[in-house]
CSV table of C-alpha atoms in Angstrom, one decimal:
chain,number,residue,atom,x,y,z
S,1,MET,CA,-111.4,33.0,127.8
S,2,THR,CA,-111.1,29.6,128.8
S,3,ARG,CA,-108.7,27.2,127.5
S,4,LYS,CA,-109.3,24.3,130.2
S,5,TYR,CA,-110.3,21.5,127.7
S,6,PHE,CA,-109.6,22.9,124.1
S,7,GLY,CA,-106.3,23.3,122.6
S,8,THR,CA,-105.2,24.4,119.0
S,9,ASP,CA,-107.0,21.5,117.3
S,10,GLY,CA,-109.6,20.3,119.7
S,11,ILE,CA,-109.5,18.2,122.9
S,12,ARG,CA,-106.3,16.0,123.1
S,13,GLY,CA,-104.6,13.9,125.5
S,14,ARG,CA,-103.7,10.6,127.1
S,15,ALA,CA,-106.5,8.4,126.4
S,16,ASN,CA,-108.2,7.1,129.8
S,17,GLY,CA,-105.9,9.9,131.5
S,18,VAL,CA,-107.2,13.2,130.1
S,19,ILE,CA,-109.6,11.7,127.3
S,20,THR,CA,-111.9,9.7,129.8
S,21,PRO,CA,-115.3,8.2,129.1
S,22,ASP,CA,-116.7,10.7,131.6
S,23,LEU,CA,-115.3,13.6,129.5
S,24,ALA,CA,-116.4,12.2,126.5
S,25,LEU,CA,-119.9,11.9,127.9
S,26,LYS,CA,-120.1,15.5,128.9
S,27,VAL,CA,-118.6,16.6,125.8
S,28,GLY,CA,-121.3,15.0,123.9
S,29,GLN,CA,-123.9,16.5,126.3
S,30,ALA,CA,-122.4,19.7,126.1
S,31,THR,CA,-121.8,20.2,122.5
S,32,GLY,CA,-125.5,18.7,121.7
S,33,LEU,CA,-127.3,21.0,124.1
S,34,ALA,CA,-124.8,24.2,122.5
S,35,PHE,CA,-125.8,23.1,119.0
S,36,GLN,CA,-129.8,22.5,119.5
S,37,ARG,CA,-131.2,25.6,117.5
S,38,GLY,CA,-134.7,25.3,116.6
S,39,SER,CA,-137.2,22.6,116.8
S,40,HIS,CA,-136.1,20.0,114.2
S,41,ARG,CA,-135.1,16.5,115.2
S,42,HIS,CA,-131.1,17.5,115.6
S,43,ARG,CA,-128.4,15.0,114.7
S,44,VAL,CA,-124.5,14.5,114.8
S,45,VAL,CA,-122.1,12.4,112.6
S,46,ILE,CA,-119.4,11.0,114.5
S,47,GLY,CA,-116.2,9.4,112.7
S,48,LYS,CA,-112.7,7.8,114.5
S,49,ASP,CA,-109.6,6.9,113.6
S,50,THR,CA,-108.2,3.4,114.3
S,51,ARG,CA,-106.9,3.5,117.8
S,52,LEU,CA,-108.0,1.1,120.4
S,53,SER,CA,-109.4,3.8,122.8
S,54,GLY,CA,-111.5,4.9,119.8
S,55,TYR,CA,-114.2,2.7,120.8
S,56,MET,CA,-114.6,3.8,124.4
S,57,ILE,CA,-114.6,7.6,123.5
S,58,GLU,CA,-117.2,6.9,120.7
S,59,TYR,CA,-119.6,4.9,122.9
S,60,ALA,CA,-119.3,7.4,125.7
S,61,MET,CA,-120.1,10.2,123.0
S,62,VAL,CA,-123.1,8.4,121.6
S,63,ALA,CA,-124.5,8.3,125.1
S,64,GLY,CA,-124.0,11.9,125.8
S,65,PHE,CA,-125.9,12.9,122.4
S,66,THR,CA,-128.2,10.8,122.8
S,67,SER,CA,-129.0,11.5,126.5
S,68,VAL,CA,-129.6,15.4,125.1
S,69,GLY,CA,-132.2,14.1,122.3
S,70,MET,CA,-129.5,14.1,119.5
S,71,ASP,CA,-129.5,11.3,116.8
S,72,VAL,CA,-126.3,9.9,116.3
S,73,MET,CA,-124.9,8.5,112.8
S,74,LEU,CA,-121.9,6.4,113.4
S,75,LEU,CA,-119.2,6.5,110.3
S,76,GLY,CA,-116.6,4.1,111.9
S,77,PRO,CA,-113.0,4.8,110.7
S,78,MET,CA,-112.9,7.8,108.1
S,79,PRO,CA,-110.3,10.7,107.6
S,80,THR,CA,-111.2,14.0,109.2
S,81,PRO,CA,-111.8,15.7,106.2
S,82,ALA,CA,-114.7,13.2,105.4
S,83,VAL,CA,-116.3,13.9,108.4
S,84,ALA,CA,-116.4,17.8,107.8
S,85,MET,CA,-117.7,16.9,104.1
S,86,LEU,CA,-120.3,14.4,105.6
S,87,THR,CA,-121.5,16.7,108.2
S,88,ARG,CA,-122.3,19.3,105.4
S,89,SER,CA,-123.6,16.9,103.0
S,90,MET,CA,-125.8,14.8,105.4
S,91,ARG,CA,-127.3,18.2,106.8
S,92,ALA,CA,-126.1,17.2,110.7
S,93,ASP,CA,-125.9,19.9,113.1
S,94,LEU,CA,-122.4,18.9,114.2
S,95,GLY,CA,-119.7,16.7,113.2
S,96,VAL,CA,-117.3,14.9,115.5
S,97,MET,CA,-113.7,13.3,114.7
S,98,ILE,CA,-112.3,11.2,117.4
S,99,SER,CA,-108.4,11.1,116.8
S,100,ALA,CA,-105.1,12.3,117.8
S,101,SER,CA,-104.0,12.8,114.3
S,102,HIS,CA,-100.1,12.0,114.2
S,103,ASN,CA,-99.6,11.4,118.0
S,104,PRO,CA,-99.1,7.6,118.8
S,105,TYR,CA,-102.0,5.6,120.1
S,106,GLU,CA,-101.9,6.1,123.7
S,107,ASP,CA,-103.4,9.5,123.1
S,108,ASN,CA,-106.9,10.4,121.5
S,109,GLY,CA,-108.6,13.6,120.9
S,110,ILE,CA,-112.1,15.1,119.9
S,111,LYS,CA,-112.5,17.6,117.0
S,112,LEU,CA,-115.8,19.0,116.6
S,113,PHE,CA,-117.4,20.6,113.3
S,114,GLY,CA,-120.2,22.9,112.9
S,115,PRO,CA,-123.2,22.2,110.5
S,116,ASP,CA,-120.9,24.2,107.8
S,117,GLY,CA,-118.3,21.7,108.2
S,118,TYR,CA,-115.7,24.0,109.8
S,119,LYS,CA,-114.0,23.7,113.0
S,120,LEU,CA,-115.5,25.4,115.9
S,121,ASN,CA,-114.2,29.1,116.7
S,122,ASP,CA,-113.2,30.2,120.3
S,123,GLU,CA,-116.1,31.5,121.4
S,124,VAL,CA,-118.3,28.3,120.7
S,125,GLU,CA,-115.5,26.4,122.6
S,126,ALA,CA,-115.6,28.7,125.7
S,127,GLU,CA,-119.3,28.0,125.7
S,128,ILE,CA,-119.1,24.2,125.2
S,129,SER,CA,-116.4,24.4,128.2
S,130,LYS,CA,-118.7,26.1,130.5
S,131,LEU,CA,-121.6,23.8,130.0
S,132,ILE,CA,-119.2,20.8,130.4
S,133,ASP,CA,-118.3,22.5,133.9
S,134,SER,CA,-122.1,23.1,134.7
S,135,ASP,CA,-124.4,20.8,136.3
S,136,LEU,CA,-126.4,19.4,133.1
S,137,ALA,CA,-128.8,16.9,134.6
S,138,PRO,CA,-132.0,19.3,134.5
S,139,ARG,CA,-131.6,19.8,130.8
S,140,LEU,CA,-131.4,16.1,129.8
S,141,SER,CA,-134.0,14.8,127.7
S,142,ASN,CA,-137.2,13.1,129.0
S,143,ALA,CA,-137.9,9.4,127.6
S,144,PRO,CA,-139.6,10.2,124.6
S,145,ALA,CA,-137.3,12.8,123.4
S,146,LEU,CA,-134.0,10.6,123.7
S,147,GLY,CA,-131.9,10.3,120.4
S,148,ARG,CA,-131.2,7.3,118.6
S,149,ALA,CA,-127.9,6.1,116.9
S,150,LYS,CA,-127.2,4.0,113.9
S,151,ARG,CA,-124.1,3.2,111.6
S,152,ILE,CA,-123.9,4.8,108.2
S,153,GLU,CA,-122.9,1.9,105.7
S,154,SER,CA,-122.6,4.3,102.8
S,155,ALA,CA,-120.3,6.8,104.1
S,156,HIS,CA,-117.0,5.2,102.6
S,157,ALA,CA,-118.4,5.4,98.9
S,158,ARG,CA,-119.7,8.9,99.5
S,159,TYR,CA,-116.3,10.3,100.4
S,160,ILE,CA,-114.8,8.3,97.8
S,161,GLU,CA,-117.1,9.5,94.9
S,162,PHE,CA,-116.4,13.3,96.5
S,163,ALA,CA,-112.6,13.0,96.5
S,164,LYS,CA,-112.9,11.6,92.7
S,165,ARG,CA,-114.9,14.5,91.7
S,166,THR,CA,-112.3,17.1,92.7
S,167,LEU,CA,-110.1,15.6,89.5
S,168,PRO,CA,-110.7,17.4,85.9
S,169,ARG,CA,-113.6,15.4,84.2
S,170,ASN,CA,-112.5,12.2,82.5
S,171,MET,CA,-108.8,12.3,84.2
S,172,SER,CA,-107.7,8.7,84.5
S,173,LEU,CA,-104.5,7.7,86.6
S,174,GLU,CA,-104.2,4.6,84.5
S,175,GLY,CA,-100.6,3.6,83.7
S,176,MET,CA,-99.3,5.2,87.3
S,177,ARG,CA,-97.7,3.1,89.8
S,178,ILE,CA,-98.9,4.2,93.3
S,179,VAL,CA,-97.5,3.3,96.6
S,180,ILE,CA,-99.8,4.7,99.6
S,181,ASP,CA,-99.3,4.6,102.9
S,182,CYS,CA,-102.0,5.1,105.1
S,183,ALA,CA,-100.4,5.2,108.6
S,184,ASN,CA,-102.8,2.1,109.8
S,185,GLY,CA,-104.9,5.2,110.3
S,186,ALA,CA,-108.5,6.2,109.2
S,187,GLY,CA,-107.6,6.6,105.4
S,188,TYR,CA,-106.8,2.6,105.4
S,189,LYS,CA,-110.1,1.7,103.5
S,190,VAL,CA,-110.8,4.8,101.5
S,191,ALA,CA,-107.7,6.0,100.0
S,192,PRO,CA,-106.3,3.0,98.3
S,193,GLU,CA,-109.8,2.4,96.7
S,194,ALA,CA,-110.1,6.0,95.4
S,195,LEU,CA,-106.8,5.7,93.7
S,196,TRP,CA,-107.8,2.2,92.3
S,197,GLU,CA,-111.0,3.5,91.1
S,198,LEU,CA,-109.2,6.0,89.1
S,199,GLY,CA,-107.1,3.5,87.2
S,200,ALA,CA,-103.9,3.4,89.1
S,201,GLU,CA,-102.1,0.5,89.9
S,202,VAL,CA,-102.0,0.7,93.8
S,203,ILE,CA,-99.6,-0.9,96.4
S,204,ALA,CA,-101.1,-0.1,99.8
S,205,ILE,CA,-99.1,0.0,103.3
S,206,GLY,CA,-99.7,0.8,106.7
S,207,VAL,CA,-103.4,-0.6,106.1
S,208,ASP,CA,-103.3,-3.2,108.9
S,209,PRO,CA,-104.6,-1.4,111.7
S,210,ASP,CA,-104.7,-3.4,114.9
S,211,GLY,CA,-105.6,-0.8,117.5
S,212,PHE,CA,-101.9,0.0,118.6
S,213,ASN,CA,-100.2,0.5,115.4
S,214,ILE,CA,-101.5,3.8,114.1
S,215,ASN,CA,-98.6,6.1,113.1
S,216,LYS,CA,-95.9,3.5,114.3
S,217,ASP,CA,-92.8,3.4,111.6
S,218,VAL,CA,-95.2,4.5,109.0
S,219,GLY,CA,-97.2,7.5,107.8
S,220,SER,CA,-96.3,11.2,106.8
S,221,THR,CA,-94.3,11.3,110.2
S,222,ALA,CA,-92.0,8.2,109.4
S,223,PRO,CA,-91.7,8.0,105.7
S,224,ASP,CA,-88.9,5.4,105.6
S,225,ALA,CA,-91.2,2.5,105.0
S,226,LEU,CA,-92.7,4.2,101.8
S,227,ILE,CA,-89.4,5.3,100.5
S,228,ALA,CA,-88.0,1.7,100.5
S,229,LYS,CA,-91.1,0.4,99.1
S,230,VAL,CA,-91.1,3.2,96.2
S,231,ARG,CA,-87.6,2.1,95.2
S,232,GLU,CA,-88.2,-1.7,95.7
S,233,LEU,CA,-91.3,-1.4,93.1
S,234,ARG,CA,-89.9,1.6,91.0
S,235,ALA,CA,-93.1,3.2,91.3
S,236,ASP,CA,-93.9,6.3,89.9
S,237,ILE,CA,-94.9,7.8,93.2
S,238,GLY,CA,-95.3,7.4,96.7
S,239,ILE,CA,-98.2,8.9,99.2
S,240,ALA,CA,-98.2,9.0,102.8
S,241,LEU,CA,-101.0,10.1,105.0
S,242,ASP,CA,-101.1,10.9,108.6
S,243,GLY,CA,-103.2,9.0,111.5
S,244,ASP,CA,-106.4,11.1,110.4
S,245,ALA,CA,-105.5,11.6,106.9
S,246,ASP,CA,-105.7,15.3,107.0
S,247,ARG,CA,-102.1,15.9,105.8
S,248,VAL,CA,-99.9,14.2,103.3
S,249,LEU,CA,-96.3,13.9,102.1
S,250,ILE,CA,-95.0,12.9,98.7
S,251,VAL,CA,-92.2,10.7,97.7
S,252,ASP,CA,-91.0,11.1,94.2
S,253,GLU,CA,-89.9,8.0,92.0
S,254,LEU,CA,-86.3,8.3,93.1
S,255,GLY,CA,-87.3,8.3,96.9
S,256,GLN,CA,-87.0,11.9,97.6
S,257,VAL,CA,-89.3,13.2,100.1
S,258,VAL,CA,-91.4,16.3,98.8
S,259,ASP,CA,-92.9,18.4,101.5
S,260,GLY,CA,-96.0,20.5,101.7
S,261,ASP,CA,-94.4,24.0,100.3
S,262,GLN,CA,-93.7,22.1,97.0
S,263,LEU,CA,-97.0,20.6,96.9
S,264,MET,CA,-98.4,24.2,97.3
S,265,ALA,CA,-96.3,25.6,94.8
S,266,VAL,CA,-97.1,22.9,92.1
S,267,ILE,CA,-100.8,23.2,92.8
S,268,ALA,CA,-100.2,27.1,92.8
S,269,ARG,CA,-98.8,27.3,89.1
S,270,THR,CA,-101.5,25.0,88.0
S,271,TRP,CA,-104.4,26.5,89.5
S,272,GLN,CA,-103.0,29.8,88.1
S,273,GLU,CA,-102.4,28.4,84.4
S,274,ASP,CA,-106.2,27.5,84.6
S,275,GLY,CA,-107.5,30.7,86.2
S,276,ARG,CA,-108.5,29.2,89.5
S,277,LEU,CA,-106.9,30.8,91.8
S,278,SER,CA,-109.5,32.9,93.8
S,279,GLN,CA,-106.7,35.7,94.9
S,280,PRO,CA,-103.3,35.9,93.3
S,281,GLY,CA,-101.5,34.1,96.1
S,282,VAL,CA,-101.2,31.2,98.6
S,283,VAL,CA,-101.5,31.6,102.5
S,284,ALA,CA,-99.0,29.7,104.4
S,285,THR,CA,-97.5,29.9,108.1
S,286,VAL,CA,-94.0,31.4,109.1
S,287,MET,CA,-92.4,27.9,109.0
S,288,SER,CA,-92.9,27.9,105.0
S,289,ASN,CA,-89.5,28.1,103.2
S,290,LEU,CA,-88.5,31.4,101.7
S,291,GLY,CA,-87.7,29.6,98.4
S,292,LEU,CA,-91.5,29.1,98.1
S,293,GLU,CA,-92.0,32.8,98.8
S,294,ARG,CA,-89.5,33.7,96.0
S,295,TYR,CA,-91.0,31.2,93.5
S,296,LEU,CA,-94.5,32.4,94.0
S,297,ALA,CA,-93.1,36.1,93.4
S,298,GLY,CA,-91.7,34.9,90.3
S,299,LEU,CA,-95.3,33.9,89.1
S,300,GLY,CA,-96.9,37.2,90.3
S,301,LEU,CA,-98.1,35.8,93.5
S,302,SER,CA,-98.2,36.7,97.0
S,303,LEU,CA,-97.3,34.4,100.0
S,304,ALA,CA,-99.2,35.7,103.1
S,305,ARG,CA,-97.8,34.0,106.3
S,306,THR,CA,-100.0,33.1,109.6
S,307,ALA,CA,-98.8,31.7,112.9
S,308,VAL,CA,-98.4,28.0,113.0
S,309,GLY,CA,-101.6,25.7,112.8
S,310,ASP,CA,-104.1,24.8,110.1
S,311,ARG,CA,-106.6,26.9,112.0
S,312,TYR,CA,-104.8,30.1,111.6
S,313,VAL,CA,-104.1,29.6,107.8
S,314,LEU,CA,-108.0,28.7,107.3
S,315,GLU,CA,-109.0,31.5,109.0
S,316,HIS,CA,-106.9,34.1,106.7
S,317,MET,CA,-107.9,32.2,103.9
S,318,ARG,CA,-111.3,32.6,104.6
S,319,SER,CA,-111.3,36.4,105.9
S,320,GLN,CA,-109.3,37.3,102.6
S,321,GLY,CA,-110.8,35.4,100.1
S,322,PHE,CA,-107.7,32.8,99.1
S,323,ASN,CA,-108.8,29.3,98.2
S,324,LEU,CA,-105.0,27.9,98.4
S,325,GLY,CA,-103.3,27.5,101.5
S,326,GLY,CA,-101.4,25.0,103.9
S,327,GLU,CA,-98.4,24.1,106.2
S,328,GLN,CA,-94.7,22.6,105.4
S,329,SER,CA,-96.1,19.4,107.5
S,330,GLY,CA,-98.3,18.8,104.6
S,331,HIS,CA,-101.6,20.2,105.6
S,332,ILE,CA,-102.9,21.6,102.3
S,333,ILE,CA,-106.1,23.4,102.4
S,334,LEU,CA,-108.1,23.6,99.1
S,335,SER,CA,-111.1,25.2,100.1
S,336,ASP,CA,-112.9,25.0,96.5
S,337,PHE,CA,-113.1,21.4,97.6
S,338,GLY,CA,-113.3,21.2,101.8
S,339,THR,CA,-113.1,23.2,105.0
S,340,THR,CA,-110.0,21.2,106.2
S,341,GLY,CA,-107.0,19.8,105.0
S,342,ASP,CA,-107.3,16.7,103.3
S,343,GLY,CA,-104.4,14.6,102.4
S,344,LEU,CA,-106.1,12.6,99.7
S,345,VAL,CA,-107.6,15.3,97.7
S,346,ALA,CA,-104.3,17.3,97.9
S,347,ALA,CA,-102.6,14.2,96.6
S,348,LEU,CA,-105.1,14.0,93.6
S,349,GLN,CA,-104.3,17.9,92.6
S,350,LEU,CA,-100.7,17.0,92.5
S,351,LEU,CA,-101.3,13.6,90.5
S,352,ALA,CA,-103.4,16.0,88.0
S,353,ALA,CA,-100.5,18.1,87.4
S,354,VAL,CA,-98.0,15.4,86.9
S,355,LYS,CA,-100.2,13.6,84.3
S,356,ARG,CA,-100.9,17.1,82.7
S,357,GLN,CA,-97.0,18.1,82.5
S,358,ASP,CA,-96.2,14.1,81.6
S,359,LYS,CA,-92.9,14.7,83.4
S,360,PRO,CA,-91.5,12.5,86.3
S,361,VAL,CA,-92.8,13.3,89.7
S,362,SER,CA,-89.2,14.4,90.6
S,363,GLU,CA,-89.1,16.9,88.1
S,364,VAL,CA,-92.6,18.2,88.6
S,365,CYS,CA,-92.2,18.4,92.4
S,366,HIS,CA,-89.0,20.5,92.2
S,367,ALA,CA,-90.4,23.8,91.5
S,368,PHE,CA,-88.1,25.6,93.6
S,369,GLU,CA,-84.8,25.0,95.5
S,370,PRO,CA,-85.4,25.6,99.4
S,371,LEU,CA,-83.0,27.7,101.1
S,372,PRO,CA,-81.0,26.3,104.0
S,373,GLN,CA,-83.3,26.2,106.9
S,374,ILE,CA,-82.4,25.2,110.3
S,375,LEU,CA,-84.6,24.5,113.2
S,376,LYS,CA,-83.5,23.9,116.7
S,377,ASN,CA,-85.5,23.5,120.2
S,378,VAL,CA,-84.6,24.8,123.5
S,379,ARG,CA,-86.5,23.2,126.5
S,380,TYR,CA,-87.3,25.4,129.6
S,381,LYS,CA,-88.7,24.7,133.0
S,382,GLN,CA,-90.4,28.5,133.8
S,383,GLY,CA,-90.3,31.8,133.2
S,384,GLN,CA,-90.1,33.7,129.5
S,385,PRO,CA,-86.5,33.2,128.4
S,386,LEU,CA,-87.3,35.3,125.3
S,387,LYS,CA,-87.8,38.5,127.2
S,388,GLU,CA,-84.2,38.3,128.8
S,389,LYS,CA,-81.9,40.9,127.8
S,390,PRO,CA,-79.2,38.8,126.3
S,391,VAL,CA,-81.7,36.8,124.3
S,392,VAL,CA,-83.2,40.0,123.2
S,393,SER,CA,-79.4,41.1,122.1
S,394,ALA,CA,-78.6,37.9,120.5
S,395,ILE,CA,-81.7,37.9,118.5
S,396,GLU,CA,-81.1,41.4,117.2
S,397,ALA,CA,-77.6,40.7,116.1
S,398,ALA,CA,-78.7,37.5,114.5
S,399,THR,CA,-81.0,39.5,112.3
S,400,GLN,CA,-78.3,41.9,111.3
S,401,LEU,CA,-76.3,39.1,110.4
S,402,LEU,CA,-78.9,37.4,108.1
S,403,GLY,CA,-79.7,40.8,106.7
S,404,GLU,CA,-81.9,40.8,103.5
S,405,SER,CA,-81.1,37.4,102.3
S,406,GLY,CA,-82.3,35.5,105.4
S,407,ARG,CA,-85.3,35.4,107.7
S,408,LEU,CA,-85.5,34.3,111.4
S,409,VAL,CA,-88.7,33.0,113.4
S,410,ILE,CA,-88.5,32.6,117.1
S,411,ARG,CA,-91.4,31.2,119.0
S,412,PRO,CA,-92.8,29.6,121.9
S,413,SER,CA,-94.6,26.1,121.3
S,414,GLY,CA,-97.8,25.9,121.9
S,415,THR,CA,-98.1,22.5,123.2
S,416,GLU,CA,-94.9,22.0,125.5
S,417,PRO,CA,-92.2,24.2,127.3
S,418,VAL,CA,-90.0,24.7,124.3
S,419,ILE,CA,-88.6,27.6,122.2
S,420,ARG,CA,-88.4,26.9,118.7
S,421,VAL,CA,-85.4,29.0,117.1
S,422,MET,CA,-85.7,28.8,113.1
S,423,ALA,CA,-83.6,30.8,110.6
S,424,GLU,CA,-83.1,30.6,106.8
S,425,GLY,CA,-81.3,32.2,104.3
S,426,ASP,CA,-79.0,32.0,101.2
S,427,ASP,CA,-75.7,31.4,103.1
S,428,ARG,CA,-76.0,28.0,105.3
S,429,ASP,CA,-72.9,29.0,107.5
S,430,LEU,CA,-74.7,32.2,108.3
S,431,VAL,CA,-78.0,30.6,109.3
S,432,MET,CA,-76.1,27.9,111.6
S,433,ARG,CA,-74.2,30.7,113.2
S,434,ALA,CA,-77.7,32.9,113.7
S,435,VAL,CA,-79.3,29.9,115.2
S,436,ASP,CA,-76.4,28.6,117.4
S,437,ASP,CA,-76.2,32.2,118.9
S,438,ILE,CA,-79.5,32.4,119.7
S,439,VAL,CA,-79.8,29.0,121.2
S,440,GLU,CA,-77.0,29.5,123.4
S,441,ALA,CA,-78.5,32.8,124.7
S,442,VAL,CA,-81.5,31.3,125.4
S,443,THR,CA,-80.0,28.1,127.3
S,444,LYS,CA,-78.1,30.2,129.3
S,445,ALA,CA,-81.7,32.3,130.1
S,446,ALA,CA,-83.5,29.0,130.5
S,447,ALA,CA,-81.0,27.7,133.1
């Protein structure tokens, strides 16, 4: 199956290098043709983050879609989960998000959603890839059948209302001082507005996008600015989104960072108490801390683990009927509300738990003590270092060393020539030794 264009999360690369206007035009045409099913007037919604290259890609895609007879509804800068939600609620045949998520502004990407709001599966991506490489000229629309494009002014208000409705009825955030960092990205308008409408005192940072500063020293991948602001203003909580607002990171009132594992723990316990878990467990990846697994076990809940990537978490959730899952990085998927990770909605679920328990965020969000977890990366140029005999032996020895009290995850990166070596366990020294021994073996094999 071809992976010429699509990676693990849509098409992504350097703007005007990999993601050119020509490619964007062809993706619009190919995807438009792939999703023309039936004789109705087809339509697509397009959202984007705040990168300078977003204009170039957006208009190229508009040309592509309209040239195959699709009407286009432009949302402007909007979070990825908002695009997924609006694709469903506006009965569009297709949704497009132009974003490279937490990458720097020089990169950009194209994420595609089907009419159900879910990201496309491998088979559909393969079909689109074939169409991109084919001669599409004979399949373009004739003059009367060309599509139209228009801006949807109500998109922001619709998403804000949707996000607010995910909270329990009559819940207010009155009395809470919240700092929100929008990473100068897609959530810079809707996230502060939603929190303010819910009654909070809101201090917003990372809300001055200029096309170049998305994710730059702000957002969930750079929390120092948020930590400083929370401490300076003695805020109750800090919330950091990433560039396309599909992941979230929390900072408590003491300035301590709270990761996705702790968020899943808090939401799982709250939903279990309310009888809202569709299955007695949570779905996470192999990178989630063993402390989370033990905490959930103490509640009588399971932890199902998948490969790294929110698409794998979501696939397992859908096939096995779970409604809570996510990643340590802050991609939290709450399938009762949405079809993809949603940073704002996940933060609201946490705020509901804080309000309910009437305790400081530092107490609510320290659900479990994480086990020492050490991750090191080894770069290699070619070959398969993990298949070398000395590496296999080192991994076996480390597994025995950690025994029942630890866990080992060794995997090649899906995006770069890097081997990731992660170990965790009760004894930090043993964990460190296990990682160092494997890293040494992999380094020698890679050389």
